[in-house]
mmCIF file of C-alpha atoms in Angstrom:
data_model
loop_
_atom_site.group_PDB
_atom_site.id
_atom_site.type_symbol
_atom_site.label_atom_id
_atom_site.label_comp_id
_atom_site.label_asym_id
_atom_site.label_seq_id
_atom_site.Cartn_x
_atom_site.Cartn_y
_atom_site.Cartn_z
ATOM 1 C CA MET A 406 -4.307 48.458 39.260
ATOM 2 C CA SER A 407 -4.794 50.075 42.634
ATOM 3 C CA ILE A 408 -4.604 47.976 45.787
ATOM 4 C CA ASN A 409 -7.891 49.562 46.908
ATOM 5 C CA SER A 410 -9.905 48.508 43.866
ATOM 6 C CA ILE A 411 -11.625 45.136 43.760
ATOM 7 C CA PRO A 412 -11.125 43.762 40.240
ATOM 8 C CA HIS A 413 -13.670 40.966 40.703
ATOM 9 C CA LYS A 414 -16.788 42.876 41.704
ATOM 10 C CA ASN A 415 -19.214 40.037 40.911
ATOM 11 C CA LEU A 416 -17.302 37.549 43.064
ATOM 12 C CA TYR A 417 -17.003 40.130 45.827
ATOM 13 C CA ALA A 418 -20.763 40.797 45.621
ATOM 14 C CA TRP A 419 -21.448 37.048 45.711
ATOM 15 C CA THR A 420 -19.347 36.843 48.878
ATOM 16 C CA VAL A 421 -21.545 39.575 50.388
ATOM 17 C CA VAL A 422 -24.661 37.539 49.536
ATOM 18 C CA LEU A 423 -23.065 34.394 50.991
ATOM 19 C CA THR A 424 -22.176 36.276 54.173
ATOM 20 C CA VAL A 425 -25.706 37.603 54.635
ATOM 21 C CA VAL A 426 -27.304 34.190 54.016
ATOM 22 C CA THR A 427 -24.871 32.480 56.400
ATOM 23 C CA VAL A 428 -25.486 34.964 59.213
ATOM 24 C CA PHE A 429 -29.248 34.938 58.597
ATOM 25 C CA GLY A 430 -29.294 31.114 58.614
ATOM 26 C CA GLY A 431 -27.341 31.092 61.865
ATOM 27 C CA ILE A 432 -29.719 33.525 63.521
ATOM 28 C CA LEU A 433 -32.753 31.527 62.369
ATOM 29 C CA ALA A 434 -31.218 28.243 63.585
ATOM 30 C CA ILE A 435 -30.549 29.740 67.024
ATOM 31 C CA ILE A 436 -34.046 31.269 67.246
ATOM 32 C CA SER A 437 -35.592 27.962 66.212
ATOM 33 C CA GLY A 438 -33.354 26.113 68.661
ATOM 34 C CA ILE A 439 -34.532 28.118 71.652
ATOM 35 C CA GLY A 440 -38.087 26.998 70.980
ATOM 36 C CA ILE A 441 -39.783 29.603 68.820
ATOM 37 C CA GLU A 442 -42.222 27.785 66.524
ATOM 38 C CA GLY A 443 -42.978 28.457 62.867
ATOM 39 C CA ILE A 444 -39.425 28.919 61.582
ATOM 40 C CA PRO A 445 -38.668 26.535 58.686
ATOM 41 C CA VAL A 446 -35.079 25.885 59.783
ATOM 42 C CA THR A 447 -33.586 22.957 61.662
ATOM 43 C CA PRO A 448 -33.459 23.886 65.378
ATOM 44 C CA ASP A 449 -29.736 23.796 66.071
ATOM 45 C CA ILE A 450 -28.153 26.198 68.550
ATOM 46 C CA PRO A 451 -24.538 24.964 68.155
ATOM 47 C CA GLY A 452 -24.942 24.836 64.357
ATOM 48 C CA GLY A 453 -26.358 28.352 64.393
ATOM 49 C CA CYS A 454 -23.358 29.552 66.374
ATOM 50 C CA ILE A 455 -21.043 27.909 63.829
ATOM 51 C CA LEU A 456 -22.924 29.611 60.995
ATOM 52 C CA LEU A 457 -22.565 32.954 62.789
ATOM 53 C CA LEU A 458 -18.849 32.289 63.219
ATOM 54 C CA LEU A 459 -18.461 31.472 59.516
ATOM 55 C CA GLY A 460 -20.449 34.581 58.632
ATOM 56 C CA ALA A 461 -18.143 36.634 60.856
ATOM 57 C CA LEU A 462 -15.133 35.110 59.086
ATOM 58 C CA LEU A 463 -16.549 36.099 55.698
ATOM 59 C CA ALA A 464 -17.511 39.555 56.986
ATOM 60 C CA THR A 465 -13.974 40.056 58.264
ATOM 61 C CA GLY A 466 -12.700 39.156 54.808
ATOM 62 C CA LEU A 467 -15.067 41.662 53.233
ATOM 63 C CA TYR A 468 -13.950 44.371 55.648
ATOM 64 C CA GLU A 469 -10.267 43.596 55.134
ATOM 65 C CA GLY A 470 -10.861 43.327 51.393
ATOM 66 C CA SER A 471 -11.943 46.940 51.195
ATOM 67 C CA ARG A 472 -8.310 47.897 51.910
ATOM 68 C CA ASP A 473 -6.357 44.900 50.585
ATOM 69 C CA HIS A 474 -8.144 42.532 48.215
ATOM 70 C CA ALA A 475 -5.633 39.735 48.823
ATOM 71 C CA ARG A 476 -6.895 39.550 52.422
ATOM 72 C CA TRP A 477 -10.468 39.175 51.116
ATOM 73 C CA VAL A 478 -9.327 36.259 48.972
ATOM 74 C CA GLN A 479 -7.647 34.572 51.947
ATOM 75 C CA PHE A 480 -10.574 34.995 54.335
ATOM 76 C CA GLY A 481 -13.123 34.216 51.626
ATOM 77 C CA TYR A 482 -11.387 31.012 50.563
ATOM 78 C CA THR A 483 -11.127 29.799 54.150
ATOM 79 C CA GLY A 484 -14.772 30.627 54.844
ATOM 80 C CA ILE A 485 -16.012 28.980 51.660
ATOM 81 C CA ILE A 486 -14.006 25.812 52.304
ATOM 82 C CA LEU A 487 -15.398 25.567 55.844
ATOM 83 C CA ILE A 488 -18.951 26.201 54.636
ATOM 84 C CA LEU A 489 -18.583 23.471 52.009
ATOM 85 C CA ILE A 490 -17.190 21.018 54.585
ATOM 86 C CA PHE A 491 -20.019 21.695 57.037
ATOM 87 C CA GLY A 492 -22.574 21.554 54.202
ATOM 88 C CA VAL A 493 -21.394 18.129 53.061
ATOM 89 C CA CYS A 494 -21.395 16.877 56.652
ATOM 90 C CA SER A 495 -24.919 18.224 57.118
ATOM 91 C CA VAL A 496 -26.142 16.428 53.985
ATOM 92 C CA ILE A 497 -24.537 13.171 55.127
ATOM 93 C CA ILE A 498 -25.989 13.408 58.638
ATOM 94 C CA SER A 499 -29.466 14.407 57.420
ATOM 95 C CA GLY A 500 -29.422 11.671 54.789
ATOM 96 C CA ALA A 501 -28.390 9.068 57.348
ATOM 97 C CA ASN A 502 -31.148 10.247 59.672
ATOM 98 C CA LEU A 503 -33.751 9.978 56.888
ATOM 99 C CA LEU A 504 -32.480 6.529 55.914
ATOM 100 C CA SER A 505 -32.643 5.397 59.525
ATOM 101 C CA LEU A 506 -36.226 6.620 59.837
ATOM 102 C CA MET A 507 -37.234 4.812 56.641
ATOM 103 C CA ILE A 508 -35.582 1.575 57.775
ATOM 104 C CA GLU A 509 -37.437 1.759 61.094
ATOM 105 C CA GLY A 510 -40.720 2.293 59.240
ATOM 106 C CA GLU A 511 -41.367 5.733 60.677
ATOM 107 C CA ALA A 512 -42.487 8.779 58.744
ATOM 108 C CA ALA A 513 -39.534 10.465 57.077
ATOM 109 C CA GLU A 514 -39.723 13.987 55.710
ATOM 110 C CA PRO A 515 -37.202 14.647 52.922
ATOM 111 C CA VAL A 516 -37.831 18.377 53.422
ATOM 112 C CA ALA A 517 -35.692 18.103 56.557
ATOM 113 C CA LEU A 518 -32.734 17.574 54.243
ATOM 114 C CA ILE A 519 -32.931 21.132 52.896
ATOM 115 C CA SER A 520 -33.937 22.915 56.085
ATOM 116 C CA SER A 521 -30.397 23.334 57.381
ATOM 117 C CA GLY A 522 -28.639 26.667 57.060
ATOM 118 C CA PHE A 523 -25.419 24.809 56.250
ATOM 119 C CA ILE A 524 -26.940 23.338 53.113
ATOM 120 C CA TRP A 525 -28.190 26.693 51.822
ATOM 121 C CA ALA A 526 -24.856 28.342 52.542
ATOM 122 C CA ALA A 527 -23.025 25.480 50.819
ATOM 123 C CA LEU A 528 -25.263 25.753 47.753
ATOM 124 C CA LEU A 529 -24.383 29.435 47.508
ATOM 125 C CA ALA A 530 -20.681 28.735 48.115
ATOM 126 C CA ILE A 531 -20.378 26.217 45.264
ATOM 127 C CA PRO A 532 -20.442 28.799 42.425
ATOM 128 C CA ALA A 533 -17.971 31.070 44.247
ATOM 129 C CA TYR A 534 -15.436 28.353 44.997
ATOM 130 C CA PRO A 535 -13.753 28.051 41.551
ATOM 131 C CA GLY A 536 -13.351 31.804 41.164
ATOM 132 C CA ILE A 537 -11.915 32.405 44.588
ATOM 133 C CA ARG A 538 -9.688 29.321 44.275
ATOM 134 C CA ASN A 539 -8.224 30.745 41.078
ATOM 135 C CA LEU A 540 -7.688 34.095 42.768
ATOM 136 C CA LEU A 541 -5.896 32.436 45.669
ATOM 137 C CA PHE A 542 -3.712 30.527 43.232
ATOM 138 C CA GLY A 543 -2.892 33.841 41.514
ATOM 139 C CA CYS A 544 -1.956 35.371 44.869
ATOM 140 C CA SER A 545 0.298 32.436 45.693
ATOM 141 C CA GLN A 546 2.057 32.820 42.321
ATOM 142 C CA GLU A 547 2.408 36.578 42.942
ATOM 143 C CA GLY A 548 0.357 37.159 39.837
ATOM 144 C CA GLU A 549 -2.104 39.833 38.907
ATOM 145 C CA LEU A 550 -5.457 39.484 40.626
#
């Protein structure tokens, strides 16, 4: 197997999709955060910057992976883990906010729970996590990717 060939094309393609969604979610969160109306994303400038940073991490892995697929696995695993951590934190914070609104008797919109870019990125990262985890384990055992 050549070092330049990617043996897991579907997982690599899924990482491309995850990268695009993460960057797009970050851009939309920043645009919504600066006050532009009509965008169905939580207005969050710092969160949008974090999503852009995570997208850049994944994009770096994709770029490095075109020459050395072990580097793609390393960057991809790190990016996916961070996306999953931020996604879980976003669900917890949004859920606590909705619960607080319901306890206070105010109108709570459950749609706000799924309007975060972190949640959409995390949902896309879940199917890729087992595959890339197994690849990283294979790299650590100096096995065949």
